[in-house]
CSV table of C-alpha atoms in Angstrom, one decimal:
chain,number,residue,atom,x,y,z
B,119,UNK,CA,113.5,110.7,89.1
B,120,UNK,CA,111.1,107.9,89.6
B,121,UNK,CA,107.8,108.9,88.4
B,122,UNK,CA,103.7,107.7,88.9
B,123,UNK,CA,101.3,108.9,86.1
B,124,UNK,CA,97.6,108.4,86.1
B,125,UNK,CA,95.7,108.4,82.8
B,126,UNK,CA,92.7,109.2,84.0
B,127,UNK,CA,91.0,108.9,80.6
B,128,UNK,CA,87.8,107.3,82.1
B,129,UNK,CA,87.8,108.6,85.5
B,130,UNK,CA,89.0,107.0,88.9
B,131,UNK,CA,87.9,105.0,91.7
B,132,UNK,CA,88.8,103.0,94.3
B,133,UNK,CA,88.8,99.5,93.1
B,134,UNK,CA,89.8,100.5,89.9
B,135,UNK,CA,93.4,101.9,91.1
B,136,UNK,CA,93.7,99.0,93.4
B,137,UNK,CA,93.6,96.6,90.0
B,138,UNK,CA,95.9,99.4,88.3
B,139,UNK,CA,99.0,99.3,91.2
B,140,UNK,CA,98.7,95.2,91.3
B,141,UNK,CA,99.2,95.3,87.2
B,142,UNK,CA,101.7,97.6,87.6
B,143,UNK,CA,103.8,95.6,89.6
B,144,UNK,CA,102.6,95.8,93.1
B,145,UNK,CA,102.6,92.7,95.0
B,146,UNK,CA,99.5,91.4,95.8
B,147,UNK,CA,100.4,89.1,98.6
B,148,UNK,CA,102.5,92.3,100.4
B,149,UNK,CA,99.3,94.4,99.5
B,150,UNK,CA,97.2,91.9,101.4
B,151,UNK,CA,99.4,91.0,104.6
B,152,UNK,CA,99.2,94.8,104.8
B,153,UNK,CA,95.7,95.2,104.4
B,154,UNK,CA,95.4,92.9,107.1
B,155,UNK,CA,96.8,94.9,109.6
B,156,UNK,CA,93.6,96.8,109.8
B,157,UNK,CA,92.0,94.4,112.0
B,158,UNK,CA,88.9,94.1,109.7
B,159,UNK,CA,89.3,90.7,108.2
B,160,UNK,CA,86.2,89.4,109.6
B,161,UNK,CA,84.3,91.9,107.3
B,162,UNK,CA,85.1,91.4,103.9
B,163,UNK,CA,87.6,89.6,101.0
B,164,UNK,CA,89.2,90.8,98.4
B,165,UNK,CA,89.3,89.0,95.1
B,166,UNK,CA,91.9,89.4,92.7
B,167,UNK,CA,91.6,88.6,89.1
B,168,UNK,CA,93.2,89.3,85.6
B,169,UNK,CA,90.1,90.5,83.3
B,170,UNK,CA,89.9,91.7,79.5
B,171,UNK,CA,87.8,95.2,79.2
B,172,UNK,CA,87.6,96.1,75.1
B,173,UNK,CA,90.6,93.9,74.2
B,174,UNK,CA,92.5,95.6,77.0
B,175,UNK,CA,94.2,92.8,79.9
B,176,UNK,CA,94.6,94.3,83.0
B,177,UNK,CA,93.6,93.8,86.9
B,178,UNK,CA,90.2,93.6,88.6
B,179,UNK,CA,90.0,94.1,92.2
B,180,UNK,CA,86.9,93.6,94.4
B,181,UNK,CA,86.2,94.1,97.6
B,182,UNK,CA,83.6,91.4,98.8
B,183,UNK,CA,81.6,92.2,102.5
B,184,UNK,CA,80.7,89.2,104.8
B,185,UNK,CA,77.4,89.2,105.7
B,186,UNK,CA,77.6,89.9,109.4
B,187,UNK,CA,74.1,88.5,110.2
B,188,UNK,CA,74.2,85.1,108.5
B,189,UNK,CA,77.6,84.0,108.3
B,190,UNK,CA,77.4,84.4,104.1
B,191,UNK,CA,79.0,86.8,101.8
B,192,UNK,CA,77.9,89.4,100.1
B,193,UNK,CA,79.1,90.8,97.0
B,194,UNK,CA,79.2,94.6,96.7
B,195,UNK,CA,80.8,94.6,93.4
B,196,UNK,CA,78.9,97.0,91.2
B,197,UNK,CA,77.5,96.7,88.0
B,198,UNK,CA,79.5,99.7,86.8
B,199,UNK,CA,82.6,100.5,86.5
B,200,UNK,CA,83.3,102.3,89.4
B,201,UNK,CA,82.1,103.2,92.7
B,202,UNK,CA,78.9,105.1,91.0
B,203,UNK,CA,77.2,106.2,94.2
B,204,UNK,CA,78.5,108.9,96.2
B,205,UNK,CA,78.0,110.0,99.8
B,206,UNK,CA,74.6,111.3,98.7
B,207,UNK,CA,73.4,107.9,98.6
B,208,UNK,CA,73.5,108.4,94.8
B,209,UNK,CA,72.3,105.8,92.3
B,210,UNK,CA,72.7,105.6,88.6
B,211,UNK,CA,69.4,107.0,86.8
B,212,UNK,CA,68.8,104.3,84.3
B,213,UNK,CA,69.8,101.6,86.8
B,214,UNK,CA,66.2,99.7,87.7
B,215,UNK,CA,68.4,96.8,90.1
B,216,UNK,CA,68.1,98.1,93.1
B,217,UNK,CA,68.8,94.9,95.0
B,218,UNK,CA,72.3,94.3,96.9
B,219,UNK,CA,74.1,94.6,93.9
B,220,UNK,CA,73.6,98.4,93.1
B,221,UNK,CA,76.0,99.3,95.9
B,222,UNK,CA,79.0,100.8,94.6
B,223,UNK,CA,82.6,100.0,95.4
B,224,UNK,CA,83.0,103.0,97.7
B,225,UNK,CA,80.5,101.2,100.1
B,226,UNK,CA,77.3,103.2,100.0
B,227,UNK,CA,74.5,100.3,100.7
B,228,UNK,CA,70.7,101.0,100.9
B,229,UNK,CA,68.1,99.5,103.0
B,230,UNK,CA,68.4,96.1,104.7
B,231,UNK,CA,71.4,95.4,102.6
B,232,UNK,CA,74.0,97.1,104.5
B,233,UNK,CA,76.0,94.8,106.8
B,234,UNK,CA,79.1,97.2,107.5
B,235,UNK,CA,79.4,99.8,110.2
B,236,UNK,CA,78.3,102.9,109.5
B,237,UNK,CA,81.6,104.4,110.5
B,238,UNK,CA,82.8,108.3,111.4
B,239,UNK,CA,86.1,110.0,110.8
B,240,UNK,CA,86.9,109.2,114.4
B,241,UNK,CA,86.2,105.6,114.3
B,242,UNK,CA,88.6,105.4,111.1
B,243,UNK,CA,91.5,107.4,112.9
B,244,UNK,CA,91.0,104.6,115.7
B,245,UNK,CA,91.0,102.1,113.4
B,246,UNK,CA,94.3,103.3,111.7
B,247,UNK,CA,96.0,104.0,115.2
B,248,UNK,CA,95.8,101.0,116.8
B,249,UNK,CA,97.1,99.0,113.4
B,250,UNK,CA,100.4,98.0,112.9
B,251,UNK,CA,100.8,100.1,109.3
B,252,UNK,CA,103.7,102.3,109.1
B,253,UNK,CA,103.6,105.8,109.9
B,254,UNK,CA,103.9,106.9,106.3
B,255,UNK,CA,100.9,105.0,105.5
B,256,UNK,CA,99.0,105.8,107.9
B,257,UNK,CA,99.8,109.8,107.3
B,258,UNK,CA,99.2,108.8,103.3
B,259,UNK,CA,95.7,107.3,104.6
B,260,UNK,CA,94.6,110.1,107.0
B,261,UNK,CA,95.1,112.8,103.9
B,262,UNK,CA,93.0,111.0,102.1
B,263,UNK,CA,90.1,110.4,104.5
B,264,UNK,CA,90.3,113.9,105.4
B,265,UNK,CA,89.6,115.2,101.9
B,266,UNK,CA,86.8,112.8,101.4
B,267,UNK,CA,85.8,114.4,105.1
B,268,UNK,CA,86.2,117.8,104.2
B,269,UNK,CA,84.1,117.6,101.0
B,270,UNK,CA,81.1,116.0,102.8
B,271,UNK,CA,81.3,118.5,105.7
B,272,UNK,CA,81.0,121.3,103.3
B,273,UNK,CA,78.7,119.8,101.1
B,274,UNK,CA,76.3,118.8,104.4
B,275,UNK,CA,77.0,122.1,106.3
B,276,UNK,CA,78.5,120.1,109.2
B,277,UNK,CA,81.5,120.1,111.4
B,278,UNK,CA,84.0,117.0,110.3
B,279,UNK,CA,83.3,114.7,113.0
B,280,UNK,CA,79.5,115.5,112.8
B,281,UNK,CA,79.2,114.1,109.5
B,282,UNK,CA,78.2,110.6,109.5
B,283,UNK,CA,80.4,109.4,106.9
B,284,UNK,CA,78.3,106.4,104.8
B,285,UNK,CA,80.8,106.4,101.8
B,286,UNK,CA,84.5,106.7,103.9
B,287,UNK,CA,83.3,104.6,107.0
B,288,UNK,CA,82.2,101.3,104.9
B,289,UNK,CA,84.4,99.0,104.6
B,290,UNK,CA,85.2,98.6,100.9
B,291,UNK,CA,86.3,102.5,101.0
B,292,UNK,CA,88.6,102.1,103.9
B,293,UNK,CA,90.2,98.9,101.9
B,294,UNK,CA,90.2,101.2,98.9
B,295,UNK,CA,92.1,104.0,100.2
B,296,UNK,CA,94.2,102.5,103.0
B,297,UNK,CA,95.2,100.0,100.0
B,298,UNK,CA,96.0,102.7,97.9
B,299,UNK,CA,98.6,104.4,100.7
B,300,UNK,CA,100.0,100.8,100.9
B,301,UNK,CA,100.7,101.0,96.7
B,302,UNK,CA,102.0,104.4,97.2
B,303,UNK,CA,104.6,103.6,99.8
B,304,UNK,CA,105.4,100.2,98.0
B,305,UNK,CA,106.5,102.1,94.8
B,306,UNK,CA,108.2,105.0,96.4
B,307,UNK,CA,108.2,107.1,93.8
B,308,UNK,CA,109.6,110.6,93.1
B,309,UNK,CA,106.8,112.5,91.8
B,310,UNK,CA,103.1,111.4,91.3
B,311,UNK,CA,101.4,112.8,88.4
B,312,UNK,CA,98.6,112.8,86.2
B,313,UNK,CA,96.1,113.8,83.1
B,314,UNK,CA,93.3,116.0,83.1
B,315,UNK,CA,90.8,114.4,85.1
B,316,UNK,CA,87.6,112.8,83.1
B,317,UNK,CA,84.1,112.9,85.4
B,318,UNK,CA,81.8,111.7,82.7
B,319,UNK,CA,78.2,113.5,82.5
B,320,UNK,CA,74.8,113.0,82.7
B,321,UNK,CA,72.6,113.0,85.7
B,322,UNK,CA,72.1,110.6,88.8
B,323,UNK,CA,69.6,109.8,91.2
B,324,UNK,CA,70.2,110.3,95.0
B,325,UNK,CA,67.8,110.6,98.2
B,326,UNK,CA,67.7,114.1,97.5
B,327,UNK,CA,66.3,114.1,94.1
B,328,UNK,CA,67.9,114.3,90.6
B,329,UNK,CA,71.5,115.8,90.4
B,330,UNK,CA,74.1,116.2,87.7
B,331,UNK,CA,77.3,114.5,87.3
B,332,UNK,CA,79.9,115.4,88.8
B,333,UNK,CA,78.5,115.3,92.2
B,334,UNK,CA,78.5,117.6,94.8
B,335,UNK,CA,81.5,115.9,97.0
B,336,UNK,CA,83.3,114.9,93.9
B,337,UNK,CA,83.2,118.7,92.2
B,338,UNK,CA,84.5,119.5,96.1
B,339,UNK,CA,87.3,117.2,95.9
B,340,UNK,CA,88.5,118.2,92.7
B,341,UNK,CA,88.5,122.2,93.1
B,342,UNK,CA,91.6,123.8,91.5
B,343,UNK,CA,92.1,120.4,89.4
B,344,UNK,CA,91.9,120.3,85.5
B,345,UNK,CA,88.9,118.2,84.7
B,346,UNK,CA,87.0,116.8,81.7
B,347,UNK,CA,83.4,116.2,81.1
B,348,UNK,CA,81.1,114.7,79.5
B,349,UNK,CA,82.8,111.8,77.5
B,350,UNK,CA,80.3,109.1,78.6
B,351,UNK,CA,76.7,109.4,80.1
B,352,UNK,CA,78.2,107.8,83.5
B,353,UNK,CA,79.9,109.4,86.4
B,354,UNK,CA,83.5,108.0,86.2
B,355,UNK,CA,85.2,109.4,88.8
B,356,UNK,CA,84.1,108.7,92.5
B,357,UNK,CA,84.8,110.4,95.5
B,358,UNK,CA,87.9,108.0,96.7
B,359,UNK,CA,89.3,108.3,93.1
B,360,UNK,CA,89.1,111.8,93.3
B,361,UNK,CA,90.6,111.9,96.8
B,362,UNK,CA,93.7,109.6,95.7
B,363,UNK,CA,94.5,112.1,93.1
B,364,UNK,CA,94.0,115.2,95.2
B,365,UNK,CA,96.1,114.1,98.1
B,366,UNK,CA,98.6,112.9,96.2
B,367,UNK,CA,99.3,114.1,92.7
B,368,UNK,CA,101.7,117.2,92.4
B,369,UNK,CA,101.0,117.8,88.7
B,370,UNK,CA,98.1,117.3,86.6
B,371,UNK,CA,99.1,117.7,82.7
B,372,UNK,CA,98.5,115.5,79.6
B,373,UNK,CA,102.0,116.0,78.5
B,374,UNK,CA,104.5,113.3,79.6
B,375,UNK,CA,108.1,114.1,80.1
B,376,UNK,CA,110.0,111.2,81.2
B,377,UNK,CA,110.1,107.7,79.5
B,378,UNK,CA,107.7,105.0,80.5
B,379,UNK,CA,109.3,102.0,82.0
B,380,UNK,CA,106.0,99.9,83.2
B,381,UNK,CA,102.3,100.1,82.2
B,382,UNK,CA,99.6,98.6,84.3
B,383,UNK,CA,95.5,98.8,83.8
B,384,UNK,CA,92.8,98.3,86.6
B,385,UNK,CA,89.5,97.2,84.8
B,386,UNK,CA,86.1,97.9,85.9
B,387,UNK,CA,82.7,96.4,85.8
B,388,UNK,CA,80.9,98.9,83.5
B,389,UNK,CA,80.4,98.3,79.7
B,390,UNK,CA,80.9,101.6,77.8
B,391,UNK,CA,81.7,103.0,74.8
B,392,UNK,CA,85.2,103.4,75.6
B,393,UNK,CA,87.3,101.2,77.5
B,394,UNK,CA,86.6,101.1,81.1
B,395,UNK,CA,89.9,100.9,82.6
B,396,UNK,CA,92.3,103.3,84.7
B,397,UNK,CA,96.0,103.4,83.0
B,398,UNK,CA,98.9,103.7,84.9
B,399,UNK,CA,102.4,104.6,84.1
B,400,UNK,CA,105.6,103.8,85.7
B,401,UNK,CA,108.7,105.9,84.2
B,402,UNK,CA,111.5,108.0,84.7
B,403,UNK,CA,112.5,111.6,84.3
B,404,UNK,CA,116.1,113.4,84.5
B,405,UNK,CA,118.0,112.4,87.4
B,406,UNK,CA,118.3,115.5,89.8
B,407,UNK,CA,118.9,115.2,93.0
B,408,UNK,CA,115.9,117.0,94.8
B,409,UNK,CA,115.8,119.9,96.6
B,410,UNK,CA,113.1,121.1,98.6
B,411,UNK,CA,112.3,124.1,100.8
B,412,UNK,CA,111.6,122.6,104.8
B,413,UNK,CA,111.2,124.4,108.0
B,414,UNK,CA,112.7,123.4,111.0
B,415,UNK,CA,110.6,124.0,114.5
B,416,UNK,CA,112.6,124.1,118.0
B,417,UNK,CA,111.4,124.7,121.1
B,418,UNK,CA,113.1,124.5,124.6
B,419,UNK,CA,111.2,122.5,127.4
B,420,UNK,CA,112.7,122.0,131.1
B,421,UNK,CA,109.3,121.2,133.0
B,422,UNK,CA,107.5,118.4,131.0
B,423,UNK,CA,107.2,115.0,132.2
B,424,UNK,CA,109.9,112.7,130.0
B,425,UNK,CA,107.4,109.9,130.0
B,426,UNK,CA,105.5,111.8,127.4
B,427,UNK,CA,108.0,112.6,124.7
B,428,UNK,CA,107.7,109.2,122.9
B,429,UNK,CA,103.6,109.9,122.3
B,430,UNK,CA,104.5,113.7,121.9
B,431,UNK,CA,107.2,112.3,119.0
B,432,UNK,CA,104.3,109.7,117.4
B,433,UNK,CA,101.6,112.2,117.7
B,434,UNK,CA,103.8,114.8,115.6
B,435,UNK,CA,104.9,112.1,112.8
B,436,UNK,CA,101.4,111.3,112.2
B,437,UNK,CA,100.6,115.0,111.7
B,438,UNK,CA,103.1,115.3,108.9
B,439,UNK,CA,106.2,115.6,111.0
B,440,UNK,CA,109.3,114.6,108.6
B,441,UNK,CA,111.1,114.4,111.6
B,442,UNK,CA,111.5,114.7,115.1
B,443,UNK,CA,114.3,114.6,117.2
B,444,UNK,CA,115.4,115.8,120.7
B,445,UNK,CA,118.8,117.1,122.1
B,446,UNK,CA,119.5,117.4,125.8
B,447,UNK,CA,120.7,121.1,126.3
B,448,UNK,CA,121.3,123.0,129.7
B,449,UNK,CA,119.2,126.2,130.3
B,450,UNK,CA,119.7,129.4,132.3
B,451,UNK,CA,120.3,128.9,136.0
B,452,UNK,CA,121.7,125.6,135.2
B,453,UNK,CA,118.4,123.9,134.4
B,454,UNK,CA,118.8,120.6,132.1
B,455,UNK,CA,116.0,120.6,129.2
B,456,UNK,CA,115.5,119.2,125.9
B,457,UNK,CA,115.2,120.9,122.8
B,458,UNK,CA,112.6,119.5,120.7
B,459,UNK,CA,113.2,119.7,116.7
B,460,UNK,CA,110.6,119.2,114.0
B,461,UNK,CA,111.5,119.0,110.7
B,462,UNK,CA,108.0,119.6,108.2
B,463,UNK,CA,106.7,120.9,105.2
B,464,UNK,CA,104.6,124.0,104.2
B,465,UNK,CA,101.6,122.2,104.2
B,466,UNK,CA,101.9,120.2,107.2
B,467,UNK,CA,103.3,123.2,109.7
B,468,UNK,CA,99.9,124.4,110.8
B,469,UNK,CA,99.1,120.8,112.3
B,470,UNK,CA,102.1,120.1,113.6
B,471,UNK,CA,102.7,123.3,115.6
B,472,UNK,CA,99.3,122.8,117.1
B,473,UNK,CA,100.4,119.3,118.5
B,474,UNK,CA,103.8,120.7,119.7
B,475,UNK,CA,101.4,123.5,121.9
B,476,UNK,CA,98.3,120.9,122.7
B,477,UNK,CA,100.8,117.9,124.0
B,478,UNK,CA,103.5,119.7,125.4
B,479,UNK,CA,104.6,122.3,128.1
B,480,UNK,CA,105.8,124.9,125.5
B,481,UNK,CA,104.8,128.5,125.3
B,482,UNK,CA,106.7,129.5,122.2
B,483,UNK,CA,108.2,128.0,119.0
B,484,UNK,CA,111.4,129.2,116.9
B,485,UNK,CA,110.9,128.7,113.1
B,486,UNK,CA,113.3,128.9,110.1
B,487,UNK,CA,113.7,127.7,106.5
B,488,UNK,CA,116.1,125.0,105.5
B,489,UNK,CA,116.8,123.4,102.2
B,490,UNK,CA,116.5,120.1,102.1
B,491,UNK,CA,119.0,118.0,99.2
B,492,UNK,CA,117.5,114.4,99.1
B,493,UNK,CA,119.0,111.5,96.6
B,494,UNK,CA,116.5,109.6,94.6
B,495,UNK,CA,115.8,106.4,96.0
B,496,UNK,CA,113.6,103.6,95.2
B,497,UNK,CA,113.0,100.3,96.6
B,498,UNK,CA,113.6,96.7,95.8
B,499,UNK,CA,112.7,93.1,97.3
B,500,UNK,CA,114.9,90.6,97.9
B,501,UNK,CA,114.7,86.8,98.6
B,502,UNK,CA,117.0,85.5,101.1
B,503,UNK,CA,117.1,81.8,103.1
B,504,UNK,CA,115.6,83.5,106.1
B,505,UNK,CA,112.7,85.2,104.2
B,506,UNK,CA,111.7,88.6,101.7
B,507,UNK,CA,113.5,92.0,102.5
B,508,UNK,CA,112.7,95.4,101.4
B,509,UNK,CA,115.9,97.4,100.1
B,510,UNK,CA,116.1,101.2,99.8
B,511,UNK,CA,118.5,102.2,97.3
B,512,UNK,CA,119.8,105.5,97.0
B,513,UNK,CA,121.3,107.1,93.6
B,514,UNK,CA,123.4,110.0,92.6
B,515,UNK,CA,123.9,111.5,89.6
B,516,UNK,CA,121.8,108.1,88.1
B,517,UNK,CA,124.4,105.7,89.4
B,518,UNK,CA,123.1,103.6,92.7
B,519,UNK,CA,125.7,105.0,95.6
B,520,UNK,CA,124.0,103.0,99.0
B,521,UNK,CA,122.0,100.5,99.9
B,522,UNK,CA,120.2,100.0,103.0
B,523,UNK,CA,117.7,96.9,104.3
B,524,UNK,CA,114.8,98.1,105.8
B,525,UNK,CA,115.1,97.8,109.4
B,526,UNK,CA,111.5,96.3,110.5
B,527,UNK,CA,111.7,93.7,107.9
B,528,UNK,CA,115.1,92.2,109.3
B,529,UNK,CA,113.8,92.6,113.0
B,530,UNK,CA,110.9,90.3,111.7
B,531,UNK,CA,112.6,87.7,110.1
B,532,UNK,CA,115.1,87.7,113.4
B,533,UNK,CA,112.0,86.9,115.6
B,534,UNK,CA,110.8,84.7,113.2
B,535,UNK,CA,113.9,82.7,112.5
B,536,UNK,CA,115.1,82.8,116.3
B,537,UNK,CA,118.8,84.4,114.8
B,538,UNK,CA,120.5,87.2,115.7
B,539,UNK,CA,119.5,90.1,113.8
B,540,UNK,CA,123.3,90.8,112.9
B,541,UNK,CA,123.0,87.4,111.1
B,542,UNK,CA,119.9,88.9,108.9
B,543,UNK,CA,122.0,91.9,108.0
B,544,UNK,CA,124.8,89.9,106.8
B,545,UNK,CA,122.8,87.3,105.0
B,546,UNK,CA,120.9,90.4,103.2
B,547,UNK,CA,125.0,91.5,102.0
B,548,UNK,CA,125.7,88.1,100.7
B,549,UNK,CA,122.7,88.1,98.3
B,550,UNK,CA,123.1,91.5,97.3
B,551,UNK,CA,126.8,90.5,96.3
B,552,UNK,CA,125.7,87.8,94.5
B,553,UNK,CA,123.4,89.7,92.7
């Protein structure tokens, strides 16, 4: 079992997470290329470099916003380790420099220094929907955005789409969250785990006065998650960092039940008494085939425009459906119809049922529980004479059983090199045989 573990001894933030992922082995060029699919490159640049914090070497990532008014770059890197200002416009209490550099990496900007857009949740959904990112990356991203949106809505006493998401809608937050989804998709681990989360301590000053750490939005996101407080007088976990954990971590524990294979460090800006870094591990647990309880949803439809099925399928996958398929059937009185079948887990079942009822003519759904047995999988990248291809490896009882090249990669190389796609597949097979 492939495990990703977050060691949050100094909390977690969006920029430190990206640094840790690259340091762990996520291909930097791949990450930047995938982020570019958001089509927002006119608003930012991403600076990736090696750095050292208290003798620990790691990777530092900064999102540098471009000044859209003057054409000049505007560096929104914080003086701190993380994005210390959250959705309330927080500034750290003992900061005195309130110029453009006091904004954090979650994207809170003050006064005339703000150059990005005040995007809301609908804007985020539109950006993701119009991008060429994979369905899994879109889903992971939407889940994390929703965690922050729900927290802000509750804190402010408004509905999801009424909240003006200063933090969520800022370009550096978008990069941090979507970048996190891309990294998780790239690593394709079987389980994400984390330590108890250090949130820091002290007080911060915001537009509403002085408030304690953790701030309301961060604490709301971290409900039901074990936390630690007070290791430093500083806000060590930001809403973006909290959302990354809350959306993806399946188990919070300080006990490691796996062997560590790789270690990565994401470097922060702040000089603290402890190393201002996020440490992540990639490891292997006991190799067992995963058995998950999931649900099959079915409905027979004989009165819907067939042109709509592709749209319905797209919406179902966006809302978390694990699989969608259509079967031609004959209903009573000889009427031809389609049986729409959707595989979903318990967490997303309600959302998927809502899409079926809203987007199809169905007035009833059959539901039954199924067990899904899955081989362990991981991904590797191989270099062919036509370009790089992502390979999915599947294991049974710890041994490699089968592999498969990613179709989208092969399709892209076929077009780029003006070759039949079958030739790309043959070349992949040849390269793998030589490995």
